[in-house]
PDB file of C-alpha atoms in Angstrom:
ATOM      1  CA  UNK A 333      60.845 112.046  67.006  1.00 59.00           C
ATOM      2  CA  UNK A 334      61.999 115.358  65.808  1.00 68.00           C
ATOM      3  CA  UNK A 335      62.463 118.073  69.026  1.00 77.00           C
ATOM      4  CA  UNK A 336      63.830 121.480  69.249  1.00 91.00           C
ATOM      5  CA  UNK A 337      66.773 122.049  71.915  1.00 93.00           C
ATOM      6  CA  UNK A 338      64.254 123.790  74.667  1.00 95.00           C
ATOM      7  CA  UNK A 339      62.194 120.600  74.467  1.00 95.00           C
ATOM      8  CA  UNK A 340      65.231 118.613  74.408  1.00 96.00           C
ATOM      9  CA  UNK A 341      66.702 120.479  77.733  1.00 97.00           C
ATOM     10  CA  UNK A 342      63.618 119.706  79.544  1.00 97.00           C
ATOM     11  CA  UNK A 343      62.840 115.939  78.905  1.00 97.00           C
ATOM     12  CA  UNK A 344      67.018 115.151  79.529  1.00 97.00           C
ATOM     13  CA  UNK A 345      66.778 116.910  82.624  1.00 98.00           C
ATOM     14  CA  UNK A 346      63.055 115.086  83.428  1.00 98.00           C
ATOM     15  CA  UNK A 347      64.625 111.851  82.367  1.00 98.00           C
ATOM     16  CA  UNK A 348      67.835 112.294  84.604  1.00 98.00           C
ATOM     17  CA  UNK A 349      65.373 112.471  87.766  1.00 98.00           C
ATOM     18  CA  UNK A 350      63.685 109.499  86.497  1.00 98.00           C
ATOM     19  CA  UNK A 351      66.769 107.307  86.147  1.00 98.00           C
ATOM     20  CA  UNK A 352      67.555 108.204  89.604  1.00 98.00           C
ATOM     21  CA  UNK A 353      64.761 107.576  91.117  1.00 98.00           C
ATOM     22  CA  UNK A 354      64.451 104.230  89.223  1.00 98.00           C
ATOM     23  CA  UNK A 355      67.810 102.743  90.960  1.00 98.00           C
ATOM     24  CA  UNK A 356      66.618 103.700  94.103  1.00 98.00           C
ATOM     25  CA  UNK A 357      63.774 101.806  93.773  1.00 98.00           C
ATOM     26  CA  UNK A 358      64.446  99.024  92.191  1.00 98.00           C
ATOM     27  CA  UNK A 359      64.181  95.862  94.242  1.00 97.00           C
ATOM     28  CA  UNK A 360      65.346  93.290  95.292  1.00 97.00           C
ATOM     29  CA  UNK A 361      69.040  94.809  94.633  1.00 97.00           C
ATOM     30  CA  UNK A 362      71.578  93.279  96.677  1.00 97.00           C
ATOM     31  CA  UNK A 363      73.626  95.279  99.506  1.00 96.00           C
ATOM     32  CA  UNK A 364      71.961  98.704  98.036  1.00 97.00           C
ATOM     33  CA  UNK A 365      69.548 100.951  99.391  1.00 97.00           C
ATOM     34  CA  UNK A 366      65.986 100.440  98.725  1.00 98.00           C
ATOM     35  CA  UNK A 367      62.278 101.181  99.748  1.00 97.00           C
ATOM     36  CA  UNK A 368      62.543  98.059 101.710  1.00 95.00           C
ATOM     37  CA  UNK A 369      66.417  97.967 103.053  1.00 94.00           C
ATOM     38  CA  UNK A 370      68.808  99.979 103.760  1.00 96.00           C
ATOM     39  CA  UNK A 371      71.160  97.156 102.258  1.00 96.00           C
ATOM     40  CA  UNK A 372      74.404  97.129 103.578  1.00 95.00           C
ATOM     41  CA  UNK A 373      74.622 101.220 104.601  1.00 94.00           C
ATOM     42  CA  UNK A 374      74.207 102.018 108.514  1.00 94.00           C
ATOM     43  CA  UNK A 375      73.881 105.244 107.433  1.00 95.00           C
ATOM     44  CA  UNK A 376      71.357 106.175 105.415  1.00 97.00           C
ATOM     45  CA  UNK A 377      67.896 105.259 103.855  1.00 97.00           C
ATOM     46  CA  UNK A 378      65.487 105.376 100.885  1.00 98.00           C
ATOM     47  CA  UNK A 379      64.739 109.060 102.224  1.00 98.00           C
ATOM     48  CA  UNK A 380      68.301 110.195 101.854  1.00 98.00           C
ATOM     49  CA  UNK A 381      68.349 109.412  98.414  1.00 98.00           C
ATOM     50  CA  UNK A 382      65.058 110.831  97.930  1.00 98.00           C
ATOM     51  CA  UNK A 383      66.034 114.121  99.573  1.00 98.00           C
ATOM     52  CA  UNK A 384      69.904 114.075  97.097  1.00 98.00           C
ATOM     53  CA  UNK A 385      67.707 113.249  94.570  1.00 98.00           C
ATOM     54  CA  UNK A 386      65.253 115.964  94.495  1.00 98.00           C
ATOM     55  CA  UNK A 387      68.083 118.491  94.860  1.00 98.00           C
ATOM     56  CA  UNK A 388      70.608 117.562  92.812  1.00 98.00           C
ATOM     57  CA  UNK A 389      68.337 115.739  89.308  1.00 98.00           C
ATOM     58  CA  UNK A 390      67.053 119.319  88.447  1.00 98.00           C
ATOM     59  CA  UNK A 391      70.762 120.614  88.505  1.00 98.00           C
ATOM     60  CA  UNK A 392      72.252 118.480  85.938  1.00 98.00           C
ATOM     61  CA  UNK A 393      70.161 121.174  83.384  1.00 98.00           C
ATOM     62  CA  UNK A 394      73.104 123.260  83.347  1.00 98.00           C
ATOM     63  CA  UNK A 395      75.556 120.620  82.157  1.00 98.00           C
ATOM     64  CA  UNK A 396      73.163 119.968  79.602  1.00 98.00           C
ATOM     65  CA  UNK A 397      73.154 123.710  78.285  1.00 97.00           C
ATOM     66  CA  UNK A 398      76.216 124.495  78.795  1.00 97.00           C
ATOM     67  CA  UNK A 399      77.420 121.100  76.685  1.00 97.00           C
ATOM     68  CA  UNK A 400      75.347 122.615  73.974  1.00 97.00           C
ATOM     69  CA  UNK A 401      77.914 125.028  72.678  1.00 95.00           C
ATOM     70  CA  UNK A 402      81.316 125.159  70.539  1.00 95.00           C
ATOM     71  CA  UNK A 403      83.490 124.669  73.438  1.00 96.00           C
ATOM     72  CA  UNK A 404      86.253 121.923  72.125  1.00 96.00           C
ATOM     73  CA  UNK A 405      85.085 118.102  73.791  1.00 94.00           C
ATOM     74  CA  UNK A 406      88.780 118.054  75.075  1.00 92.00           C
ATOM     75  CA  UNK A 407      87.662 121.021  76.820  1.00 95.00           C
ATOM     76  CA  UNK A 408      84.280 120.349  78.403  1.00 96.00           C
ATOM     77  CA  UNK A 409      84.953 118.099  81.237  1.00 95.00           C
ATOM     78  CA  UNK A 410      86.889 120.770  82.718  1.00 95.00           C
ATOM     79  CA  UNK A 411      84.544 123.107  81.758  1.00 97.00           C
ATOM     80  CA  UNK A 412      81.662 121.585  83.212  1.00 97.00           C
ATOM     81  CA  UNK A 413      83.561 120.345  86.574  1.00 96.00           C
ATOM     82  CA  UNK A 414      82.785 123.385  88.895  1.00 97.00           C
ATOM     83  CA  UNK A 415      79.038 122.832  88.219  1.00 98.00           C
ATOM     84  CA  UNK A 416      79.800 119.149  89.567  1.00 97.00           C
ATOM     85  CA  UNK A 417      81.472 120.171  92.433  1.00 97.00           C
ATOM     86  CA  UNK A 418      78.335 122.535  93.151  1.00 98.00           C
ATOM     87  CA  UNK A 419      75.874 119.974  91.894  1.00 98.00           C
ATOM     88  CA  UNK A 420      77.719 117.653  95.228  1.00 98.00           C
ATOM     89  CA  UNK A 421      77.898 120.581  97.802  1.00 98.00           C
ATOM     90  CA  UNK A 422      73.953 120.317  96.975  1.00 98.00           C
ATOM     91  CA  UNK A 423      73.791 116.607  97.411  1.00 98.00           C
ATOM     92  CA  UNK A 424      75.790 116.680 101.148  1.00 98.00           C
ATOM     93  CA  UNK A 425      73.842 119.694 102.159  1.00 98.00           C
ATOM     94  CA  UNK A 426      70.740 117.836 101.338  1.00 98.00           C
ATOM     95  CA  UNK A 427      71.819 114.732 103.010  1.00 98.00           C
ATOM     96  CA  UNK A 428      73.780 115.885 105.863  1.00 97.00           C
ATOM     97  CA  UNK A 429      76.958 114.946 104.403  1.00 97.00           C
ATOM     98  CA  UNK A 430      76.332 111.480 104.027  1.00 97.00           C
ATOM     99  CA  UNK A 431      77.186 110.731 100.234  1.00 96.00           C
ATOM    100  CA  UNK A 432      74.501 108.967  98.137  1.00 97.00           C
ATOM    101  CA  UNK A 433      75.587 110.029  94.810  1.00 96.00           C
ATOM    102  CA  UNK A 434      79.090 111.256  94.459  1.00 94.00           C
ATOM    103  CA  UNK A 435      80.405 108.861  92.110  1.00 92.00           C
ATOM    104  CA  UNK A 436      77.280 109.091  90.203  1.00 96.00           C
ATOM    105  CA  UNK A 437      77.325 112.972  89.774  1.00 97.00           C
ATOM    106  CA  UNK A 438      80.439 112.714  88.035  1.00 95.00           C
ATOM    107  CA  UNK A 439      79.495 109.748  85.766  1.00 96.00           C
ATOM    108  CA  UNK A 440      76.076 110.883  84.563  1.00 97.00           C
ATOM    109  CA  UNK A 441      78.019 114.545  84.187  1.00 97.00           C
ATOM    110  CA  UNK A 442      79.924 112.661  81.472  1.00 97.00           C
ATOM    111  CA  UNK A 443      76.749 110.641  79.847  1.00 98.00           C
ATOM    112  CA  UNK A 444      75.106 114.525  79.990  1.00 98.00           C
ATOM    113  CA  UNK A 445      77.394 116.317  78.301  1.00 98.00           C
ATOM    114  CA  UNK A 446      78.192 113.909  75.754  1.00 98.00           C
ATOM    115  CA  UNK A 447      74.740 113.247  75.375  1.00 98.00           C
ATOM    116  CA  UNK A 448      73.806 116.838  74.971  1.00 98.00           C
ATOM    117  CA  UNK A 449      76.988 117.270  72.563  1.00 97.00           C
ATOM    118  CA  UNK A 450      75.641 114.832  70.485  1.00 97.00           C
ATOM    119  CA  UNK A 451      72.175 116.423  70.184  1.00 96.00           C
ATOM    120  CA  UNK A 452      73.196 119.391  69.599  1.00 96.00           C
ATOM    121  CA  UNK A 453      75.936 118.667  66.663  1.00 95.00           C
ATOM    122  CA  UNK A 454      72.755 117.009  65.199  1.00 94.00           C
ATOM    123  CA  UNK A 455      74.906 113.167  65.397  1.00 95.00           C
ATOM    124  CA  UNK A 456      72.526 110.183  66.014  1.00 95.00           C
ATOM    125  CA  UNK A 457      72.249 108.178  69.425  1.00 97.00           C
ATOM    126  CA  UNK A 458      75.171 105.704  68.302  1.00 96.00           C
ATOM    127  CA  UNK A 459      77.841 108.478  68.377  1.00 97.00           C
ATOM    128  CA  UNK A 460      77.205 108.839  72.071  1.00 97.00           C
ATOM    129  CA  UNK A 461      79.406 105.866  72.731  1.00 96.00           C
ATOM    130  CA  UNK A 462      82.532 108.212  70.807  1.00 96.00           C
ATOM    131  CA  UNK A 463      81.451 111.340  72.445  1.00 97.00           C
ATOM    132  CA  UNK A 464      82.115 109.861  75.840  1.00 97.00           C
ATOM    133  CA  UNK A 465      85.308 108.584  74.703  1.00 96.00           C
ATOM    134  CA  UNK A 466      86.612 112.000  73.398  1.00 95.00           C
ATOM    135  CA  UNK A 467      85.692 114.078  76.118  1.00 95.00           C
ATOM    136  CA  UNK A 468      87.406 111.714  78.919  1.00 94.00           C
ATOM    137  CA  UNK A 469      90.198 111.137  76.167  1.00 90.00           C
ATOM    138  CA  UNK A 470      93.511 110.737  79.039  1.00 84.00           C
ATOM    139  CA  UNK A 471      91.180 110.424  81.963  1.00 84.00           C
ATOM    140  CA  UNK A 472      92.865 107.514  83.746  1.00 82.00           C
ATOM    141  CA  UNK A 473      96.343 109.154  82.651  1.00 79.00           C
ATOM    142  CA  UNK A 474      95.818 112.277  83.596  1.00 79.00           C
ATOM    143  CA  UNK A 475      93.876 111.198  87.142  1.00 75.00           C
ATOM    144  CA  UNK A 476      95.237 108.416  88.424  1.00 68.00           C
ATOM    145  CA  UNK A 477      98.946 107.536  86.801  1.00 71.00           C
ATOM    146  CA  UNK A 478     100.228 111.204  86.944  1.00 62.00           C
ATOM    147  CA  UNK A 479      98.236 113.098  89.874  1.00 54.00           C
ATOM    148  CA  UNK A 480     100.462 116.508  90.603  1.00 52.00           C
ATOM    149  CA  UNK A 481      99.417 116.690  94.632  1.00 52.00           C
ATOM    150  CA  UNK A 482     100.335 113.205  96.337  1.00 56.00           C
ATOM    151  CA  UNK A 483      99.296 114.743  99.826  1.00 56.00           C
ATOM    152  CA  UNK A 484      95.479 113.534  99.043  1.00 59.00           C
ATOM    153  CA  UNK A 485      94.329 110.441  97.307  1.00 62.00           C
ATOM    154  CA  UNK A 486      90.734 109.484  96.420  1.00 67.00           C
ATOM    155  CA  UNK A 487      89.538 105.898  97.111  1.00 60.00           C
ATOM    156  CA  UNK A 488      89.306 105.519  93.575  1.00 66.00           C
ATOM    157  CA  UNK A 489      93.532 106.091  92.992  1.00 67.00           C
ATOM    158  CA  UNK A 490      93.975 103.712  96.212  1.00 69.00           C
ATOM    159  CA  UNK A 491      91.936 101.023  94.290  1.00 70.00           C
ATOM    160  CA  UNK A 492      94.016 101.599  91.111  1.00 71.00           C
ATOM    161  CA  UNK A 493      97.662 101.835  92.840  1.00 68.00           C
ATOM    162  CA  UNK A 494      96.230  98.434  94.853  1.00 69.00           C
ATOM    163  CA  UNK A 495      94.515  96.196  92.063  1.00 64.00           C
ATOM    164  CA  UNK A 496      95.446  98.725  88.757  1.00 70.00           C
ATOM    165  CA  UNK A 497      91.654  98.757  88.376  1.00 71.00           C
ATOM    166  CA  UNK A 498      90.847 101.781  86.607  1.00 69.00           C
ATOM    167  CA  UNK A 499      87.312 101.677  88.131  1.00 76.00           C
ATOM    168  CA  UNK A 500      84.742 104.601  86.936  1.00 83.00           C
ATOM    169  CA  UNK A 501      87.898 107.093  84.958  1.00 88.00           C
ATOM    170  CA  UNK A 502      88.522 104.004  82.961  1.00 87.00           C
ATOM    171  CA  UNK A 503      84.718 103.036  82.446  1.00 92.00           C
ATOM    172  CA  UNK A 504      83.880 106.123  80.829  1.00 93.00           C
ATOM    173  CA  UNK A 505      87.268 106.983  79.059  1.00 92.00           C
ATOM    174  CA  UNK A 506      86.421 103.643  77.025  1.00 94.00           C
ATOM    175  CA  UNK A 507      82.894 104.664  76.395  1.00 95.00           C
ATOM    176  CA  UNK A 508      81.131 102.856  78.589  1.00 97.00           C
ATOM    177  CA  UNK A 509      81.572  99.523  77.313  1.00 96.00           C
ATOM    178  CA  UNK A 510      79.219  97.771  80.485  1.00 97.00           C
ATOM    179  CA  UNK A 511      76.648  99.904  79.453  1.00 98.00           C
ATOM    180  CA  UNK A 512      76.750  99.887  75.599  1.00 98.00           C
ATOM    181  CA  UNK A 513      77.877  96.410  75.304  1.00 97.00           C
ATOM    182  CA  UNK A 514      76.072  94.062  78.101  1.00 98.00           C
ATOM    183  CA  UNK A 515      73.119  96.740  79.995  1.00 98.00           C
ATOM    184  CA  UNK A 516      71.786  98.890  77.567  1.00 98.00           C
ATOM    185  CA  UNK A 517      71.206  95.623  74.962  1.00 98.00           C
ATOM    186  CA  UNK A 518      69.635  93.996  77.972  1.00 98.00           C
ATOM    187  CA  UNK A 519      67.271  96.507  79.378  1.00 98.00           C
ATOM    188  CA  UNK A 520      66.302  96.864  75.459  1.00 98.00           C
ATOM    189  CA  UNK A 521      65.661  93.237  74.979  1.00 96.00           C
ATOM    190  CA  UNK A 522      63.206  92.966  77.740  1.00 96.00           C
ATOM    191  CA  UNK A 523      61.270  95.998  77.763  1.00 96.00           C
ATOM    192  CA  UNK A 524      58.472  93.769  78.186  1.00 96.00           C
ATOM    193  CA  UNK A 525      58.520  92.887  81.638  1.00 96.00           C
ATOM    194  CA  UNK A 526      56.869  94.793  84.758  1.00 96.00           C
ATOM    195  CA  UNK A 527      59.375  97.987  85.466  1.00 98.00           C
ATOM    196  CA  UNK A 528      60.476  96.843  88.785  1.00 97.00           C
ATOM    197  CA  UNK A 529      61.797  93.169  86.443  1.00 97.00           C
ATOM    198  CA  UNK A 530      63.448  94.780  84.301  1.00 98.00           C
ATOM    199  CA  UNK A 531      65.602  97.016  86.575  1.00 98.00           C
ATOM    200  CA  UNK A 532      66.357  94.564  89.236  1.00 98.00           C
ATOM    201  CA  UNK A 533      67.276  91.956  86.173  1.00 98.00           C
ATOM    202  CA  UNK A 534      69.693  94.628  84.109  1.00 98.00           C
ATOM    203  CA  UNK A 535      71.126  95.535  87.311  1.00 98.00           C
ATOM    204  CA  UNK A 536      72.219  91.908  88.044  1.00 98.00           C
ATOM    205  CA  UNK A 537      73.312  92.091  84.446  1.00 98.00           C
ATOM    206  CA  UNK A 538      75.783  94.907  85.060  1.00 98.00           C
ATOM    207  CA  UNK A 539      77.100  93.523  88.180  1.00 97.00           C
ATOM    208  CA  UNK A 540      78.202  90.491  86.263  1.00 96.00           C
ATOM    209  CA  UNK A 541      80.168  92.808  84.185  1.00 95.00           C
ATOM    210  CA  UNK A 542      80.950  95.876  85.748  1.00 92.00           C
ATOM    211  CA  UNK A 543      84.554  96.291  88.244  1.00 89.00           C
ATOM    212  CA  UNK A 544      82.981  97.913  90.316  1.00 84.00           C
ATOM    213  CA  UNK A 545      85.534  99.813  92.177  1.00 82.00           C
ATOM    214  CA  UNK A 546      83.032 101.161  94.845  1.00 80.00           C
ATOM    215  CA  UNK A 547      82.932  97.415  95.933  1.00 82.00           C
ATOM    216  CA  UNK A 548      86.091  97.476  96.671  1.00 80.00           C
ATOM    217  CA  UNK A 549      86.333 100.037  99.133  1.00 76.00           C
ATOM    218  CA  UNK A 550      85.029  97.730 101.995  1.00 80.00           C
ATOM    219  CA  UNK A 551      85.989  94.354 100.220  1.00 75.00           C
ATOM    220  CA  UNK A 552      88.997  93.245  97.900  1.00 83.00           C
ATOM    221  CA  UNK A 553      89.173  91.691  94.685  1.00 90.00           C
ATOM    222  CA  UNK A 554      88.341  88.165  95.646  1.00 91.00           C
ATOM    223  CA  UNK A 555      84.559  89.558  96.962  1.00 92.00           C
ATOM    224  CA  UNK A 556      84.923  91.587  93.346  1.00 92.00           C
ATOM    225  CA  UNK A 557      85.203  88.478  91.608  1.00 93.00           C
ATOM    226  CA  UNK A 558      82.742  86.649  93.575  1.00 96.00           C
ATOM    227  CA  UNK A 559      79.999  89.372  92.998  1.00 95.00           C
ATOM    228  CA  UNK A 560      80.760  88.862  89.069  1.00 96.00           C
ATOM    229  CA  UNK A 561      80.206  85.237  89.102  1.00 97.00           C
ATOM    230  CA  UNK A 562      76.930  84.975  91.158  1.00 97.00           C
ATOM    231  CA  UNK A 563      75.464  87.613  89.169  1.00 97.00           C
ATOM    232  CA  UNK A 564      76.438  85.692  85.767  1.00 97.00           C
ATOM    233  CA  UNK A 565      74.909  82.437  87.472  1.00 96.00           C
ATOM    234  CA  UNK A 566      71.759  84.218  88.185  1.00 96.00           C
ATOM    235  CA  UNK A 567      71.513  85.371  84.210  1.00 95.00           C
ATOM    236  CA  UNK A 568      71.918  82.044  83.132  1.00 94.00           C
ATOM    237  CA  UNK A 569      68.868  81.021  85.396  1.00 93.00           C
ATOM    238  CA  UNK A 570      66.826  82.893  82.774  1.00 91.00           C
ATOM    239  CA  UNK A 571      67.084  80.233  80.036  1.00 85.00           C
ATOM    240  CA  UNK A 572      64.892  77.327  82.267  1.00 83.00           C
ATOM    241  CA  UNK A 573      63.978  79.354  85.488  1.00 81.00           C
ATOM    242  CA  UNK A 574      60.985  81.811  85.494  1.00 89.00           C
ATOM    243  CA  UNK A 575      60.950  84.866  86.894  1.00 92.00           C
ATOM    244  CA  UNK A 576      59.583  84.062  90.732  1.00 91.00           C
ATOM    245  CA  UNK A 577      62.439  81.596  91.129  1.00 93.00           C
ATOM    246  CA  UNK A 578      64.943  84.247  89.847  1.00 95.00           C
ATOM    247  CA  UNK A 579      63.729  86.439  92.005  1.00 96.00           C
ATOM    248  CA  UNK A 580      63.585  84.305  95.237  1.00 95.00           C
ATOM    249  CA  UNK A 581      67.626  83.969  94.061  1.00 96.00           C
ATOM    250  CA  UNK A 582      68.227  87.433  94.276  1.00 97.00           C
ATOM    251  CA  UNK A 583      66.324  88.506  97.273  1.00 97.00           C
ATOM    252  CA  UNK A 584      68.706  86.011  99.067  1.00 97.00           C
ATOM    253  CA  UNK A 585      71.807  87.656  97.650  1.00 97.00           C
ATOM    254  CA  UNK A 586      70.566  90.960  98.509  1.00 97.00           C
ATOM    255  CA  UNK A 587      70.145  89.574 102.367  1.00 97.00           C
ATOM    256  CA  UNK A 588      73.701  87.506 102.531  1.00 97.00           C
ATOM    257  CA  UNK A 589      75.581  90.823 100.443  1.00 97.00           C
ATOM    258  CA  UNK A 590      73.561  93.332 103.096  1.00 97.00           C
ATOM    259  CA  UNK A 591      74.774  91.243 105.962  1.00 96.00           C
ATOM    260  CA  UNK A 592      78.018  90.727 104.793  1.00 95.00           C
ATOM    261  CA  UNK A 593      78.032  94.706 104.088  1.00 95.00           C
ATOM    262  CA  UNK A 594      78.685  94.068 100.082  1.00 95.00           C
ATOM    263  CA  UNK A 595      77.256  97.379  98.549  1.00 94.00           C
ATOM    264  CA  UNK A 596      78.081  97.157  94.218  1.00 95.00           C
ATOM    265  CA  UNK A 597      77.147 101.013  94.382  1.00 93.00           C
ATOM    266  CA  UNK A 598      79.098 101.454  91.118  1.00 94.00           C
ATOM    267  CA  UNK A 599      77.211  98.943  89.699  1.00 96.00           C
ATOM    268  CA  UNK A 600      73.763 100.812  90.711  1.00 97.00           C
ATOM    269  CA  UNK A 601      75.125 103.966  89.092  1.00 97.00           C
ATOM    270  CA  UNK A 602      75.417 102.354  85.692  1.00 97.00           C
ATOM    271  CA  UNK A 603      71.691 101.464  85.702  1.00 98.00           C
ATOM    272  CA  UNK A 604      70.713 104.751  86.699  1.00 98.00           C
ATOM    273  CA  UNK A 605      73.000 105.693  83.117  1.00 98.00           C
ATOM    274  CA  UNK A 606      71.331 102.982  81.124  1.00 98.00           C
ATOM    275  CA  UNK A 607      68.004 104.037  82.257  1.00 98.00           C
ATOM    276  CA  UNK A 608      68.605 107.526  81.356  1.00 98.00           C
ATOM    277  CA  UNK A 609      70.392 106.857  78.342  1.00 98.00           C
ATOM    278  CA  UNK A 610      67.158 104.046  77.290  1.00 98.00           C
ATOM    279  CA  UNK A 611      64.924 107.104  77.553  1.00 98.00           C
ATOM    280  CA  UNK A 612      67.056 109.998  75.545  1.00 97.00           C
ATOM    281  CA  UNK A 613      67.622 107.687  72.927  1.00 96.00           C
ATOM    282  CA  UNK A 614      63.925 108.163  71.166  1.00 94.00           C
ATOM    283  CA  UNK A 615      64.691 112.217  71.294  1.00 94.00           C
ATOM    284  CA  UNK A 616      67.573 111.959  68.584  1.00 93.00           C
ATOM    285  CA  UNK A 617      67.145 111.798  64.966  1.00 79.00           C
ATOM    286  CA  UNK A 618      67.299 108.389  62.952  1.00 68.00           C
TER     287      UNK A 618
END
């Protein structure tokens, strides 16, 4: 489909509201927020995230313009940081500082500009996977092996100095390989099942993949590992289970991992990013 960059602008910025809104309600998805559970969160509901959501989707648009420009890709993730920051003063205003999407503001930043760099360079949807790469080129270096102020650290460089998991830095400064490479293929490959299928499905998809860092800030590597395996046992239901069994499976992981207060919210933002990036795809040239 051939689009201008106005019609471009406003179906990214439609489609980043829809990918949100899809993780949020996908269900069963274990330990995170839902329409039915609060998962493993005390503190806030499918509301909260509906209330971050409808402030903070609509103010990605300026990443997206401001990524279409000449400003050098080693240059535009600082460039488009302050508009981040803003973008999360929104979300905890919103929520009364309870933080639905912080990690995810900052990922799908990345996906948008890179996405939007893309378009507007005229490069098809297969570049993406570089574009990401160049503009978080040093990320993990620059962030979390060589931080200047040693007076704060972000649960993210605790996780790294504890396990040397690089967590969502490293995720994107390779390009998103969970979401090129196992969810993206996945959600693809059964776009024939019922919406609410196929998110719940690629989500237990990524989890099998995906070191998800924001795991580990209640839990340690062991639980990390764990989470990885029974989500890769699940998957391989799907050659001689159908569906209603699989399902049964994963509404009782999402009870044990909301009891046992196991929340894979890193995991949840990377299928809000393959959902977004599953619908931009068909606005890029051959």
């Amino acid at each position: 489909m051939k689009v201008d960059r106005k019609l471009f602008i406003e179906k990214a910025t439609s489609l980043i509201i829809k990918s949100l809104l899809y993780e949020v309600s996908c269900y069963p998805s274990p330990g995170l927020v839902s329409p039915v559970s609060t998962g493993a969160h005390n503190d806030m509901d499918y509301y909260t995230f509906i209330d971050s959501i409808s402030e903070i989707g609509p103010l990605f648009k300026e990443i997206i313009e401001m990524s279409m420009s000449q400003i050098p890709l080693n240059k535009l993730l600082s460039t488009i940081r302050p508009i981040g920051i803003n973008i999360e003063d929104a979300m905890f205003t919103a929520t009364k500082k309870i933080n639905t999407h912080k990690g995810l503001i900052f990922l799908l930043g990345v996906v948008v500009a890179s996405v939007s760099r893309a378009f507007y360079n005229n490069l098809p949807f297969d570049s993406v996977h570089s574009v990401i790469k160049e503009i978080s080129s040093n990320l993990v270096k620059n962030e979390l092996c060589s931080k200047k102020n040693k007076n704060t650290i972000t649960y993210g460089e605790k996780i790294f100095k504890k396990y040397g998991i690089t967590g969502i830095r490293g995720e994107v400064e390779k390009g998103l390989p969970t979401v090129f490479n196992h969810s993206l293929p996945f959600y693809e490959k059964y776009s024939n099942l019922k919406t609410n299928q196929r998110l719940y499905l690629t989500l237990i998809c990524i989890m099998a993949h995906c070191e998800d860092s924001t795991l580990l800030h209640r839990h340690n590597i062991d639980v990390l590992e764990e989470v990885n395996t029974r989500s890769t046992e699940i998957l391989n239901l799907m050659e001689y289970k159908n569906l209603k069994s699989i399902e049964k499976e994963v509404i009782k992981l999402d009870k044990e991992f909301s009891e046992r207060k196991i929340s894979p919210g890193g995991s949840a933002d990377l299928l809000a990013v393959t959902v977004f990036l599953d619908g931009i795809k068909d606005y890029f040239p051959l």
